[in-house]
CSV table of C-alpha atoms and ligand atoms in Angstrom, one decimal:
chain,number,residue,atom,x,y,z
A,1,MET,CA,-0.8,31.8,16.9
A,2,ILE,CA,-3.5,29.5,15.8
A,3,LEU,CA,-5.6,30.5,12.8
A,4,HIS,CA,-8.8,28.5,12.2
A,5,PHE,CA,-10.2,27.9,8.8
A,6,SER,CA,-13.5,26.1,8.4
A,7,GLY,CA,-15.5,25.2,5.3
A,8,ASP,CA,-15.3,23.5,1.9
A,9,PHE,CA,-12.0,21.8,1.3
A,10,ASP,CA,-11.8,23.4,-2.2
A,11,VAL,CA,-10.5,26.6,-0.7
A,12,PHE,CA,-7.5,24.8,0.8
A,13,PRO,CA,-5.2,24.5,-2.3
A,14,ALA,CA,-6.0,28.0,-3.4
A,15,PHE,CA,-4.8,29.8,-0.3
A,16,ALA,CA,-2.2,27.3,1.0
A,17,PRO,CA,0.8,28.0,-1.2
A,18,HIS,CA,0.5,31.7,-0.9
A,19,PHE,CA,-0.1,31.5,2.8
A,20,ALA,CA,2.8,29.2,3.4
A,21,LYS,CA,5.2,31.7,1.7
A,22,LYS,CA,4.0,34.6,3.8
A,23,VAL,CA,3.7,33.1,7.2
A,24,ARG,CA,6.5,31.2,9.1
A,25,ARG,CA,5.5,30.6,12.7
A,26,VAL,CA,1.8,29.7,12.7
A,27,LEU,CA,0.1,26.5,12.8
A,28,ILE,CA,-2.6,26.1,10.1
A,29,LEU,CA,-5.6,24.2,11.3
A,30,VAL,CA,-7.9,23.2,8.5
A,31,ILE,CA,-11.3,21.8,9.5
A,32,CYS,CA,-13.0,20.1,6.6
A,33,GLU,CA,-16.7,19.6,7.1
A,34,LYS,CA,-16.8,16.0,6.0
A,35,SER,CA,-13.2,14.9,6.5
A,36,SER,CA,-10.7,14.8,9.3
A,37,ILE,CA,-9.1,17.7,10.9
A,38,ILE,CA,-5.7,18.5,9.5
A,39,PHE,CA,-2.9,20.4,11.2
A,40,LEU,CA,-0.1,21.7,9.0
A,41,SER,CA,2.7,24.1,9.7
A,42,PRO,CA,3.7,26.4,6.8
A,43,ILE,CA,7.1,24.8,6.8
A,44,LEU,CA,5.6,21.4,6.5
A,45,LEU,CA,3.2,22.7,3.9
A,46,ARG,CA,6.1,23.9,1.8
A,47,LYS,CA,7.9,20.7,2.3
A,48,ARG,CA,4.8,18.8,1.3
A,49,MET,CA,4.3,20.9,-1.8
A,50,ARG,CA,7.9,20.0,-2.8
A,51,ASN,CA,7.8,16.3,-2.1
A,52,MET,CA,4.2,15.2,-2.7
A,53,ILE,CA,3.6,12.2,-5.0
A,54,LYS,CA,3.5,13.2,-8.7
A,55,VAL,CA,1.8,11.7,-11.8
A,56,ASP,CA,3.3,12.2,-15.2
A,57,LEU,CA,0.9,11.7,-18.1
A,58,THR,CA,3.2,12.8,-20.9
A,59,GLY,CA,3.7,9.2,-22.0
A,60,ALA,CA,0.0,8.5,-22.0
A,61,ALA,CA,-1.3,11.7,-23.7
A,62,PRO,CA,-0.3,10.5,-27.2
A,63,PHE,CA,-2.9,7.7,-26.7
A,64,PHE,CA,-5.7,9.9,-25.5
A,65,ASP,CA,-8.5,11.0,-27.9
A,66,ALA,CA,-9.3,14.7,-28.4
A,67,ALA,CA,-11.6,14.8,-25.4
A,68,GLY,CA,-9.0,13.3,-23.1
A,69,PRO,CA,-9.5,11.9,-19.5
A,70,ASP,CA,-12.9,12.7,-18.1
A,71,TYR,CA,-12.2,15.0,-15.1
A,72,ALA,CA,-15.8,15.8,-14.6
A,73,SER,CA,-16.5,12.1,-14.0
A,74,ALA,CA,-13.5,12.0,-11.6
A,75,ALA,CA,-15.0,15.0,-9.8
A,76,SER,CA,-18.4,13.4,-9.3
A,77,ALA,CA,-16.8,10.1,-8.2
A,78,HIS,CA,-14.7,12.0,-5.7
A,79,ARG,CA,-17.8,13.8,-4.4
A,80,MET,CA,-19.6,10.5,-4.0
A,81,LEU,CA,-16.7,9.2,-2.0
A,82,GLU,CA,-16.4,12.3,0.2
A,83,GLU,CA,-20.2,12.6,0.7
A,84,LYS,CA,-20.4,8.8,1.4
A,85,SER,CA,-23.2,8.6,-1.1
A,86,GLY,CA,-21.9,5.9,-3.4
A,87,PRO,CA,-22.3,2.1,-3.2
A,88,GLY,CA,-20.3,0.6,-0.4
A,89,ALA,CA,-20.1,3.9,1.5
A,90,GLU,CA,-20.3,1.9,4.7
A,91,PHE,CA,-16.8,0.6,3.9
A,92,THR,CA,-15.0,3.9,3.5
A,93,GLY,CA,-13.6,4.2,7.0
A,94,TRP,CA,-10.1,3.7,5.6
A,95,ILE,CA,-10.0,7.5,4.8
A,96,GLU,CA,-10.1,8.3,8.5
A,97,LEU,CA,-7.8,5.4,9.5
A,98,PRO,CA,-4.6,7.4,10.0
A,99,MET,CA,-6.3,10.0,12.2
A,100,ARG,CA,-8.1,7.2,14.1
A,101,MET,CA,-4.9,5.3,14.6
A,102,LYS,CA,-3.1,8.4,15.9
A,103,LYS,CA,-5.8,9.0,18.5
A,104,GLY,CA,-6.3,5.3,19.3
A,105,GLU,CA,-4.5,2.1,18.6
A,106,LEU,CA,-1.1,3.5,17.6
A,107,LYS,CA,0.2,3.6,21.2
A,108,PRO,CA,-0.7,0.0,22.1
A,109,ILE,CA,0.7,-1.1,18.7
A,110,LEU,CA,4.0,0.5,19.5
A,111,ALA,CA,4.0,-1.0,23.0
A,112,ALA,CA,3.2,-4.5,21.7
A,113,ALA,CA,5.9,-4.1,19.0
A,114,ALA,CA,8.5,-3.0,21.6
A,115,LYS,CA,7.6,-6.0,23.7
A,116,ILE,CA,8.0,-8.4,20.8
A,117,ARG,CA,11.2,-6.8,19.6
A,118,SER,CA,12.8,-7.0,23.1
A,119,ARG,CA,12.1,-10.7,23.7
A,120,SER,CA,11.8,-12.5,20.3
A,121,LYS,CA,13.9,-13.2,17.3
A,122,ALA,CA,10.9,-13.7,15.0
A,123,LEU,CA,7.3,-12.8,14.5
A,124,VAL,CA,5.1,-15.2,12.6
A,125,VAL,CA,2.3,-13.2,10.8
A,126,VAL,CA,-0.7,-15.4,10.0
A,127,GLY,CA,-3.0,-14.0,7.4
A,128,ILE,CA,-4.1,-13.9,3.8
A,129,GLY,CA,-5.2,-11.4,1.2
A,130,GLY,CA,-5.9,-8.0,2.7
A,131,SER,CA,-4.8,-9.4,6.0
A,132,TYR,CA,-1.2,-9.8,5.0
A,133,LEU,CA,-0.3,-8.2,1.6
A,134,GLY,CA,-0.1,-4.6,2.9
A,135,ALA,CA,2.3,-5.5,5.8
A,136,ARG,CA,4.4,-7.7,3.5
A,137,GLY,CA,4.6,-5.0,0.8
A,138,ALA,CA,5.7,-2.4,3.4
A,139,ILE,CA,8.3,-4.6,5.1
A,140,GLU,CA,9.8,-5.7,1.8
A,141,LEU,CA,9.9,-2.1,0.5
A,142,LEU,CA,11.3,-0.4,3.6
A,143,ARG,CA,13.1,-3.2,5.5
A,144,PRO,CA,14.0,-5.7,2.7
A,145,LEU,CA,16.8,-7.1,5.0
A,146,PRO,CA,16.3,-7.2,8.8
A,147,GLY,CA,18.8,-5.0,10.7
A,148,LYS,CA,20.9,-6.7,13.4
A,149,ASP,CA,18.3,-5.9,16.2
A,150,ASP,CA,15.2,-6.6,14.0
A,151,PRO,CA,13.3,-9.8,14.5
A,152,ARG,CA,12.8,-11.9,11.3
A,153,ILE,CA,9.2,-11.7,10.0
A,154,PHE,CA,7.6,-14.8,8.6
A,155,PHE,CA,4.3,-14.7,6.7
A,156,VAL,CA,2.2,-17.9,6.9
A,157,GLY,CA,-1.4,-18.8,6.3
A,158,ASN,CA,-1.4,-17.3,2.8
A,159,GLY,CA,-1.6,-20.7,1.1
A,160,LEU,CA,-2.1,-24.4,1.6
A,161,SER,CA,1.4,-25.7,0.8
A,162,PRO,CA,2.8,-28.2,3.4
A,163,ASP,CA,6.3,-27.6,2.0
A,164,TYR,CA,6.1,-23.9,2.6
A,165,LEU,CA,4.8,-24.4,6.2
A,166,ASN,CA,7.6,-27.0,7.0
A,167,GLY,CA,10.1,-24.6,5.5
A,168,VAL,CA,9.1,-21.8,7.8
A,169,ILE,CA,9.1,-24.1,10.9
A,170,GLU,CA,12.6,-25.2,9.9
A,171,GLN,CA,13.9,-21.7,9.5
A,172,LEU,CA,12.3,-20.7,12.8
A,173,GLY,CA,14.3,-23.4,14.6
A,174,ASP,CA,14.5,-22.9,18.4
A,175,ASP,CA,14.3,-19.1,18.2
A,176,ASP,CA,11.9,-17.3,20.6
A,177,PHE,CA,9.0,-16.0,18.6
A,178,ASP,CA,5.6,-14.4,18.8
A,179,VAL,CA,2.5,-14.8,16.6
A,180,ASN,CA,0.3,-12.1,15.1
A,181,VAL,CA,-2.8,-13.8,13.8
A,182,ILE,CA,-4.8,-11.5,11.5
A,183,SER,CA,-8.3,-12.3,10.2
A,184,LYS,CA,-11.3,-10.0,10.0
A,185,SER,CA,-13.8,-12.9,9.7
A,186,GLY,CA,-11.8,-15.3,11.8
A,187,THR,CA,-13.0,-18.2,9.6
A,188,THR,CA,-10.7,-18.1,6.6
A,189,LEU,CA,-9.3,-21.6,6.1
A,190,GLU,CA,-5.7,-20.9,5.2
A,191,PRO,CA,-4.8,-18.7,8.2
A,192,ALA,CA,-6.9,-20.8,10.6
A,193,VAL,CA,-5.0,-24.0,9.7
A,194,SER,CA,-1.6,-22.2,10.1
A,195,PHE,CA,-2.6,-20.6,13.4
A,196,ARG,CA,-3.5,-24.0,14.8
A,197,VAL,CA,0.0,-25.2,14.0
A,198,PHE,CA,1.9,-22.2,15.4
A,199,ARG,CA,-0.3,-21.9,18.5
A,200,ALA,CA,0.5,-25.5,19.3
A,201,MET,CA,4.2,-24.7,18.9
A,202,LEU,CA,3.9,-21.8,21.2
A,203,GLU,CA,2.1,-23.9,23.8
A,204,LYS,CA,4.8,-26.6,23.6
A,205,LYS,CA,7.6,-24.0,23.9
A,206,TYR,CA,6.2,-21.6,26.6
A,207,GLY,CA,3.5,-23.7,28.3
A,208,SER,CA,0.9,-21.5,30.1
A,209,ALA,CA,2.9,-18.3,29.1
A,210,ALA,CA,2.1,-19.1,25.4
A,211,LYS,CA,-1.0,-16.8,25.5
A,212,ARG,CA,1.3,-13.8,26.1
A,213,HIS,CA,3.0,-14.5,22.8
A,214,ILE,CA,-0.3,-14.4,20.7
A,215,PHE,CA,-1.6,-11.1,19.3
A,216,ALA,CA,-4.9,-11.3,17.5
A,217,THR,CA,-6.0,-8.7,15.0
A,218,THR,CA,-9.7,-9.2,14.2
A,219,ASP,CA,-13.2,-7.8,14.3
A,220,VAL,CA,-14.0,-5.8,17.4
A,221,SER,CA,-16.8,-8.1,18.6
A,222,ARG,CA,-17.6,-10.8,16.0
A,223,GLY,CA,-16.1,-14.1,14.7
A,224,VAL,CA,-14.4,-17.2,15.9
A,225,LEU,CA,-11.0,-15.5,16.4
A,226,ARG,CA,-12.5,-12.8,18.6
A,227,SER,CA,-14.3,-15.4,20.7
A,228,MET,CA,-11.1,-17.5,21.1
A,229,ALA,CA,-9.1,-14.4,22.0
A,230,ASN,CA,-11.6,-13.3,24.6
A,231,ALA,CA,-11.7,-16.8,26.1
A,232,GLU,CA,-7.9,-17.2,26.1
A,233,GLY,CA,-7.0,-13.7,27.1
A,234,TRP,CA,-4.8,-12.9,24.0
A,235,GLU,CA,-3.9,-9.2,23.4
A,236,CYS,CA,-6.2,-7.9,20.6
A,237,PHE,CA,-6.1,-5.3,17.9
A,238,THR,CA,-9.0,-4.3,15.7
A,239,VAL,CA,-9.9,-4.7,12.0
A,240,PRO,CA,-12.4,-1.9,11.8
A,241,GLY,CA,-15.9,-2.9,10.7
A,242,ASP,CA,-16.0,-0.1,8.1
A,243,VAL,CA,-12.7,-1.0,6.4
A,244,GLY,CA,-12.4,-3.9,3.9
A,245,GLY,CA,-9.3,-6.1,4.1
A,246,ARG,CA,-7.6,-4.6,1.0
A,247,TYR,CA,-7.9,-1.1,2.4
A,248,SER,CA,-6.8,-2.0,5.9
A,249,VAL,CA,-3.0,-1.6,5.8
A,250,LEU,CA,-3.0,1.6,7.8
A,251,SER,CA,-4.8,-0.1,10.7
A,252,ALA,CA,-3.3,-2.6,13.2
A,253,VAL,CA,-3.5,-5.2,10.3
A,254,GLY,CA,-0.4,-3.6,8.7
A,255,LEU,CA,1.0,-1.4,11.4
A,256,LEU,CA,1.8,-4.0,14.0
A,257,PRO,CA,3.9,-6.3,11.8
A,258,MET,CA,5.6,-3.2,10.3
A,259,ALA,CA,6.4,-1.8,13.8
A,260,VAL,CA,7.9,-5.2,14.8
A,261,ALA,CA,10.1,-5.1,11.7
A,262,GLY,CA,11.5,-1.8,12.8
A,263,ILE,CA,9.5,0.6,10.5
A,264,ASP,CA,8.6,4.0,11.9
A,265,VAL,CA,4.8,3.5,11.9
A,266,ALA,CA,4.2,6.8,13.7
A,267,ALA,CA,5.9,8.6,10.8
A,268,ILE,CA,3.7,6.6,8.4
A,269,VAL,CA,0.6,7.6,10.2
A,270,ASP,CA,1.6,11.3,10.3
A,271,HIS,CA,2.5,11.3,6.6
A,272,ALA,CA,-0.7,9.5,5.7
A,273,ILE,CA,-2.7,12.2,7.5
A,274,GLU,CA,-1.0,14.9,5.5
A,275,THR,CA,-1.2,13.0,2.3
A,276,PHE,CA,-4.9,12.2,2.5
A,277,GLY,CA,-5.4,15.9,3.3
A,278,ALA,CA,-3.4,17.1,0.3
A,279,LEU,CA,-4.9,14.5,-2.1
A,280,TYR,CA,-8.4,15.5,-1.2
A,281,ARG,CA,-8.4,18.7,-3.3
A,282,ARG,CA,-11.0,18.7,-6.0
A,283,SER,CA,-9.0,19.7,-9.1
A,284,PRO,CA,-7.6,18.2,-12.3
A,285,ASP,CA,-4.1,18.9,-10.9
A,286,ASN,CA,-4.8,16.4,-8.1
A,287,PRO,CA,-2.5,13.4,-9.0
A,288,VAL,CA,-5.3,11.0,-7.9
A,289,TRP,CA,-7.7,12.4,-10.4
A,290,GLN,CA,-5.0,12.3,-13.1
A,291,TYR,CA,-4.2,8.6,-12.5
A,292,ALA,CA,-7.9,7.5,-12.1
A,293,ALA,CA,-9.1,9.5,-15.1
A,294,ALA,CA,-6.2,8.5,-17.3
A,295,ARG,CA,-6.6,4.8,-16.6
A,296,GLN,CA,-10.4,4.9,-17.2
A,297,HIS,CA,-9.8,6.8,-20.4
A,298,LEU,CA,-7.3,4.2,-21.6
A,299,TYR,CA,-9.6,1.4,-20.6
A,300,GLY,CA,-12.4,3.0,-22.7
A,301,ARG,CA,-9.9,3.0,-25.7
A,302,GLY,CA,-9.2,-0.7,-25.4
A,303,TYR,CA,-6.3,-0.8,-23.0
A,304,GLY,CA,-7.6,-3.4,-20.6
A,305,ILE,CA,-4.4,-4.5,-18.9
A,306,GLU,CA,-2.3,-2.3,-16.6
A,307,LEU,CA,1.2,-3.3,-15.8
A,308,LEU,CA,2.5,-1.8,-12.6
A,309,ALA,CA,6.3,-1.7,-12.8
A,310,SER,CA,9.1,-0.4,-10.7
A,311,TYR,CA,12.9,-0.4,-11.1
A,312,GLU,CA,13.2,-1.1,-7.3
A,313,PRO,CA,13.2,-4.9,-6.6
A,314,SER,CA,11.9,-4.3,-3.1
A,315,PHE,CA,8.7,-3.0,-4.6
A,316,ARG,CA,7.7,-6.5,-5.7
A,317,PHE,CA,5.2,-7.1,-2.8
A,318,MET,CA,3.8,-3.6,-3.1
A,319,GLY,CA,2.8,-4.8,-6.6
A,320,GLU,CA,1.0,-7.7,-5.0
A,321,TRP,CA,-0.8,-5.4,-2.6
A,322,TRP,CA,-1.8,-3.1,-5.5
A,323,LYS,CA,-3.0,-6.1,-7.6
A,324,GLN,CA,-5.4,-7.1,-4.8
A,325,LEU,CA,-6.5,-3.5,-4.2
A,326,TYR,CA,-7.4,-2.9,-7.9
A,327,GLY,CA,-8.4,-6.4,-9.0
A,328,GLU,CA,-10.8,-6.9,-6.1
A,329,SER,CA,-12.2,-3.4,-6.3
A,330,GLU,CA,-12.7,-3.1,-10.1
A,331,GLY,CA,-13.1,-6.6,-11.5
A,332,LYS,CA,-16.8,-7.2,-11.3
A,333,ASN,CA,-20.0,-7.0,-13.4
A,334,GLY,CA,-18.0,-8.3,-16.4
A,335,ILE,CA,-15.7,-5.3,-16.5
A,336,GLY,CA,-12.4,-4.1,-15.1
A,337,ILE,CA,-8.8,-3.4,-15.9
A,338,PHE,CA,-6.6,-6.5,-15.4
A,339,PRO,CA,-3.9,-5.5,-12.9
A,340,ALA,CA,-0.5,-7.2,-13.5
A,341,SER,CA,2.9,-6.3,-12.1
A,342,LEU,CA,6.5,-6.5,-13.4
A,343,GLU,CA,9.9,-5.8,-11.9
A,344,TYR,CA,12.2,-3.8,-14.1
A,345,THR,CA,14.9,-4.1,-15.3
A,346,ALA,CA,14.8,-7.9,-14.5
A,347,ASP,CA,11.5,-8.6,-16.3
A,348,LEU,CA,12.6,-6.6,-19.4
A,349,HIS,CA,14.7,-9.7,-20.1
A,350,SER,CA,11.7,-12.0,-19.9
A,351,MET,CA,8.5,-10.0,-20.5
A,352,GLY,CA,10.1,-7.1,-22.5
A,353,GLN,CA,9.4,-8.7,-25.8
A,354,TYR,CA,5.7,-9.1,-25.0
A,355,VAL,CA,5.4,-5.5,-23.7
A,356,GLN,CA,7.2,-4.1,-26.7
A,357,ASP,CA,5.6,-6.2,-29.4
A,358,GLY,CA,2.6,-8.3,-28.2
A,359,PRO,CA,-1.1,-7.4,-28.5
A,360,ARG,CA,-1.6,-3.7,-28.1
A,361,LYS,CA,-4.0,-3.9,-25.1
A,362,LEU,CA,-1.7,-2.9,-22.3
A,363,TYR,CA,-0.4,0.3,-20.7
A,364,GLU,CA,2.2,0.6,-18.0
A,365,THR,CA,2.3,2.5,-14.7
A,366,VAL,CA,5.9,3.0,-13.6
A,367,VAL,CA,6.5,3.8,-9.9
A,368,SER,CA,9.8,5.6,-9.3
A,369,PHE,CA,11.7,6.8,-6.3
A,370,GLU,CA,13.5,10.0,-7.4
A,371,LYS,CA,16.4,9.7,-4.9
A,372,SER,CA,18.1,6.5,-3.9
A,373,LEU,CA,19.0,5.8,-0.3
A,374,THR,CA,22.6,4.9,-1.1
A,375,SER,CA,24.9,5.3,-4.1
A,376,PHE,CA,27.0,2.9,-6.1
A,377,PRO,CA,29.4,4.2,-8.7
A,378,VAL,CA,30.5,1.8,-11.4
A,379,PRO,CA,34.1,0.8,-10.7
A,380,PHE,CA,36.9,1.6,-13.1
A,381,GLY,CA,38.4,-1.5,-14.8
A,382,MET,CA,42.1,-1.5,-15.6
A,383,GLY,CA,42.5,-2.0,-19.4
A,384,ASP,CA,38.7,-1.9,-19.8
A,385,PRO,CA,38.5,-5.7,-20.7
A,386,ASP,CA,34.6,-5.7,-20.5
A,387,GLY,CA,34.2,-2.3,-22.3
A,388,LEU,CA,32.4,-0.8,-19.4
A,389,ASN,CA,34.7,2.1,-18.6
A,390,TYR,CA,32.4,4.5,-20.5
A,391,LEU,CA,30.2,4.1,-17.3
A,392,ALA,CA,33.0,4.2,-14.8
A,393,GLY,CA,32.3,6.6,-11.9
A,394,ARG,CA,28.6,7.0,-12.9
A,395,ASP,CA,26.1,6.1,-10.2
A,396,LEU,CA,23.9,3.1,-10.7
A,397,HIS,CA,20.8,5.2,-9.7
A,398,ASP,CA,21.7,7.6,-12.5
A,399,ILE,CA,22.2,4.8,-15.0
A,400,CYS,CA,18.8,3.3,-13.9
A,401,ARG,CA,17.0,6.6,-14.5
A,402,THR,CA,18.5,6.7,-18.0
A,403,ALA,CA,17.4,3.1,-18.6
A,404,ARG,CA,13.9,4.1,-17.4
A,405,ASP,CA,13.7,7.0,-19.8
A,406,ALA,CA,15.0,4.8,-22.7
A,407,VAL,CA,12.5,2.0,-21.9
A,408,LYS,CA,9.7,4.5,-21.7
A,409,ALA,CA,10.5,5.9,-25.1
A,410,ALA,CA,10.8,2.5,-26.6
A,411,HIS,CA,7.5,1.2,-25.2
A,412,ILE,CA,5.6,4.4,-26.2
A,413,SER,CA,6.9,4.0,-29.8
A,414,GLY,CA,5.8,0.3,-29.6
A,415,GLY,CA,2.2,1.5,-28.7
A,416,VAL,CA,2.3,1.2,-24.9
A,417,PRO,CA,0.9,4.2,-23.0
A,418,ASN,CA,3.1,5.1,-20.0
A,419,ILE,CA,1.9,6.7,-16.7
A,420,GLY,CA,4.6,7.8,-14.3
A,421,VAL,CA,4.1,7.8,-10.6
A,422,SER,CA,6.9,9.2,-8.5
A,423,VAL,CA,7.7,9.8,-4.9
A,424,GLU,CA,10.9,11.3,-3.5
A,425,ARG,CA,12.4,8.4,-1.5
A,426,ARG,CA,11.8,4.8,-0.6
A,427,ASP,CA,11.1,5.7,3.0
A,428,GLU,CA,8.1,6.0,5.4
A,429,ALA,CA,6.9,9.3,3.8
A,430,GLY,CA,7.2,7.8,0.3
A,431,TYR,CA,5.4,4.7,1.4
A,432,ALA,CA,2.5,6.6,3.0
A,433,GLU,CA,2.1,8.7,-0.1
A,434,LEU,CA,1.9,5.6,-2.3
A,435,VAL,CA,-0.7,3.9,-0.1
A,436,CYS,CA,-2.9,7.0,0.2
A,437,PHE,CA,-2.6,7.8,-3.5
A,438,PHE,CA,-3.4,4.2,-4.7
A,439,GLU,CA,-6.3,3.8,-2.3
A,440,LEU,CA,-8.0,7.1,-3.1
A,441,ALA,CA,-7.4,6.6,-6.9
A,442,CYS,CA,-8.8,3.0,-6.7
A,443,ALA,CA,-12.0,4.2,-5.0
A,444,ILE,CA,-12.5,7.1,-7.5
A,445,SER,CA,-11.6,4.9,-10.5
A,446,GLY,CA,-14.0,2.2,-9.3
A,447,TYR,CA,-16.8,4.8,-9.0
A,448,MET,CA,-16.0,6.2,-12.4
A,449,SER,CA,-16.4,2.8,-13.9
A,450,GLY,CA,-19.8,2.3,-12.2
A,451,VAL,CA,-18.9,-0.5,-9.8
A,452,ASN,CA,-18.9,-0.8,-6.0
A,453,PRO,CA,-15.2,-0.6,-5.3
A,454,PHE,CA,-15.6,-1.9,-1.7
A,455,ASP,CA,-17.3,-5.3,-2.1
A,456,GLN,CA,-15.9,-8.6,-3.3
A,457,PRO,CA,-18.9,-10.9,-3.9
A,458,GLY,CA,-16.9,-13.1,-6.4
A,459,VAL,CA,-14.4,-14.2,-3.7
A,460,GLU,CA,-17.1,-16.3,-2.0
A,461,ALA,CA,-17.7,-18.7,-5.0
A,462,TYR,CA,-14.6,-20.8,-4.6
A,463,LYS,CA,-14.9,-20.9,-0.8
A,464,LYS,CA,-18.4,-22.4,-1.0
A,465,ASN,CA,-17.2,-25.1,-3.4
A,466,MET,CA,-14.0,-25.8,-1.4
A,467,PHE,CA,-15.8,-26.1,2.0
A,468,LYS,CA,-18.4,-28.4,0.4
A,469,MET,CA,-15.7,-30.6,-1.2
A,470,LEU,CA,-13.6,-30.7,2.0
A,471,GLY,CA,-16.7,-31.9,3.9
A,472,LYS,CA,-17.1,-28.9,6.3
A,473,PRO,CA,-20.1,-29.5,8.5
A,474,GLY,CA,-23.0,-27.4,7.3
A,475,ALA,CA,-21.3,-26.4,4.0
B,501,PA5,O1,-9.9,-8.1,0.9
B,501,PA5,C1,-10.5,-9.0,1.4
B,501,PA5,O2,-11.6,-8.9,2.0
B,501,PA5,C2,-9.8,-10.4,1.4
B,501,PA5,O3,-8.6,-10.4,0.7
B,501,PA5,C3,-9.6,-10.8,2.8
B,501,PA5,O4,-8.7,-9.9,3.4
B,501,PA5,C4,-9.0,-12.2,2.9
B,501,PA5,O5,-9.9,-13.1,2.3
B,501,PA5,C5,-8.8,-12.6,4.4
B,501,PA5,O6,-10.0,-12.5,5.1
B,501,PA5,P1,-10.0,-12.5,6.6
B,501,PA5,O7,-9.3,-11.3,7.1
B,501,PA5,O8,-11.4,-12.5,7.0
B,501,PA5,O9,-9.3,-13.8,7.1
């Protein structure tokens, strides 16, 4: 049976839990007037209700004033985003990306990834900023070590260091490899220089077949890279015109390198469709509103630095992706929370003193994975020479949770507000939830602060100077 609901998305959270309990074998089809179409089975709905990303504000609430976070402002920011009536609305295509990918480029991405995986030992991903951070964050989070059949993924074109470039070339050795060059504009200096190098290497290695080893992800019709790809016959993927680099991870920009690394990108796309649907509800119990409103409230109370921390070392590049997302979206017109990231517990031994006891201008957002993928009990030591037997048999994940709670309490007592963000597992579903959550919250938080969260006029200043000083013709 297919039931068809159509109308304002506000009705969705009200009926959904009740409906999911009562009905077992129907497919719920929700058509939102201004959003994508969402298909959910009640079983999936119940699962989603259990697993969806959570925000915990108990560690921030003691630092709120009596009025607390401004949910009315979050509501109007969300409306602006949904109605596409705010500044930069022409760059909000990222909300529809998962659905567009499912209907469009996902298949060719999977086919290209399968081809690369079957013939090459490495993929060289050429790109910078929004054209590489998302893929690198996902691959380091979900595939920190390549499996035995996985190609190695090298990221180049994200700097101008000759030592780094020579290091990658050395590591690549004689291995068969493919190149995915990613640049929306096609003119960014760093990736353009690296691409020239790796293209020449491919041509030397494969001769006229080199062009079959190049995959270009770029604008659909404009730019130097598109013209080169058309002229040379390289396989192309699209950076959508209505999606800025830092919001592009769920397009081919992120999905092709992820798929080559062995990540289940079809699962990511499916979970992202569900997550965007679930996080679109207009209510103060929406974790997106909670996070966006809490951070703007704290900013208004003098907390101008946000530390994104995780106890999972493989989260490090997700922190880099998040810094670009929030820094480039909010840091303008002389305002904006400064986004920084730390890796706990490692950085507690270097930055812990500052966090506990330095200037009281920072708050922390701690991302947790509730269940670990593996377990590791502390071994028993005969005679207890190191005095650790009080932990013997206890799982490291459990010890880590206790450490997290202890650190939270200490930091709060030291004057550091704490926001908790948690997903169930470090897997494709957890990743999709984190991406959708942080993207939506960034847009809403940006609108709440009064900026255009989708432009980056400040990035051009250094480029102009650099091209002039390097003697680029016409600069
Ligand atoms: O978010 C952005 O727009 C930037 O970080 C760009 O992604 C980055 O500068 C790379 O640009 P391009 O993809 O045009 O090479």
